[in-house]
XYZ file of C-alpha atoms in Angstrom:
107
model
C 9.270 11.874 -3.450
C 10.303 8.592 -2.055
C 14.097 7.364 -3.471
C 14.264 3.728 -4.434
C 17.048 1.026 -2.879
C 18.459 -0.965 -5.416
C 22.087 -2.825 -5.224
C 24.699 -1.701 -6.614
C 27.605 -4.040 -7.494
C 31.086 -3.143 -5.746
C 32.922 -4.316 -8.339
C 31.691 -2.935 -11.712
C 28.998 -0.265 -9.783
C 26.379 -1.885 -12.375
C 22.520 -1.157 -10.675
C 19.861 -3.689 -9.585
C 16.578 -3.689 -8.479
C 16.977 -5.556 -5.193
C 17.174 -8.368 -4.104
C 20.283 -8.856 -6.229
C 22.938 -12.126 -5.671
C 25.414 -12.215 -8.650
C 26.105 -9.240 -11.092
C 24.920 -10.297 -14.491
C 27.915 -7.889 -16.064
C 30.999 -9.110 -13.984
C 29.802 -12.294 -11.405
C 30.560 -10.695 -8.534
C 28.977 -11.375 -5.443
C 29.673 -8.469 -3.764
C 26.537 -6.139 -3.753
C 25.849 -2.908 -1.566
C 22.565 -0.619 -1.207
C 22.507 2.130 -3.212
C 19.414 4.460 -3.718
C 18.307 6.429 -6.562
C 15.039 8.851 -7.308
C 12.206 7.665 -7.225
C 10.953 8.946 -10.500
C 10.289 7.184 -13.642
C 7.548 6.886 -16.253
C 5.400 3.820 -17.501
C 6.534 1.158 -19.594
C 3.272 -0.580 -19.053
C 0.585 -1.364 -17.143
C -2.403 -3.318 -15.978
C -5.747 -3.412 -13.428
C -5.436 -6.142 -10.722
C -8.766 -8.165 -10.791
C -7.358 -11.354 -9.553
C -5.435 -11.118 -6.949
C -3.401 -13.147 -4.171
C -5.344 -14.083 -1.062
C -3.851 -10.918 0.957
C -5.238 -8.488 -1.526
C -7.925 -10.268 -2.836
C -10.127 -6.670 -0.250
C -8.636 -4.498 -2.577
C -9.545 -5.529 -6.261
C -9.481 -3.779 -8.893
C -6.367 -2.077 -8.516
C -3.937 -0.739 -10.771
C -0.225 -1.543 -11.325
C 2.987 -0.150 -13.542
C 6.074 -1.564 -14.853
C 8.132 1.888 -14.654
C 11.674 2.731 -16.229
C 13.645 4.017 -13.891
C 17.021 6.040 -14.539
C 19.682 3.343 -14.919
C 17.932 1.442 -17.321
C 16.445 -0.514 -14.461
C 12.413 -0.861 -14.613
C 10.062 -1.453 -11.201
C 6.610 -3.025 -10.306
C 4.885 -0.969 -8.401
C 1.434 0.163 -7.447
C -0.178 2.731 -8.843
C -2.522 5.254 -6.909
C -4.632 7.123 -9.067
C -6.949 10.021 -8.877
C -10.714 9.563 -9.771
C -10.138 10.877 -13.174
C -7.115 10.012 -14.174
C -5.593 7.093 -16.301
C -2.085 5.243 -16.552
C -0.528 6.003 -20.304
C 2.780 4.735 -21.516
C 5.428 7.314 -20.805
C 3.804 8.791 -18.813
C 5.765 10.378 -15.488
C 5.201 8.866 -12.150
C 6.771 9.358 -8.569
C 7.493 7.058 -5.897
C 5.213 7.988 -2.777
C 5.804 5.436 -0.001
C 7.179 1.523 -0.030
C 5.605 -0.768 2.752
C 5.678 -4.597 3.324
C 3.389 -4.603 -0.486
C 6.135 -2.436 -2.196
C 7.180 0.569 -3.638
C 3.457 3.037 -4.676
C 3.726 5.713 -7.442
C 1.298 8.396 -8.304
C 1.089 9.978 -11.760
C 2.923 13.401 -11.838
């Protein structure tokens, strides 16, 4: 399992998925990398069939919002088995992150 970098404000230690500027709780500016597990489940999802001009090869392909621990949700790309589906609440793990983002699998 892959963790997740998020910041994590050094003032009130309040979590963000990065890149974060100002802490919504306190204003500070002062942020630091943190990382966490890379385990959630799905809040929602969706199938890709438009897509920008660098992934326009790979359509259809299937994404997640996922809650995270820390009450902080991701988008992130979903790789799926031949027979298997995304459901809400369902548990995923993080696998890899490259220049595209962070890519769960269904657990």
């Amino acid at each position: 399992m892959q963790e997740i970098t998020v910041d994590k404000c050094a003032r009130c230690g309040k979590l963000f998925i990065s890149p974060a500027v100002v802490c919504s709780a306190c204003g500070s500016e002062e942020m630091e990398a943190e990382t966490i597990p890379g385990r959630g489940k799905i809040y929602t999802y969706t199938t890709i069939r438009v897509a920008p001009e660098a992934f326009q090869d790979q359509v259809p392909y299937p994404m997640a919002v996922l809650e995270l621990p820390h009450d902080l949700r991701l988008t992130a790309r979903m790789i799926l088995k031949e027979d298997e589906r995304m459901e809400i609440e369902r548990a995923a793990e993080c696998v890899r992150k490259d220049d595209a983002g962070y890519w769960f699998q269904l657990v």
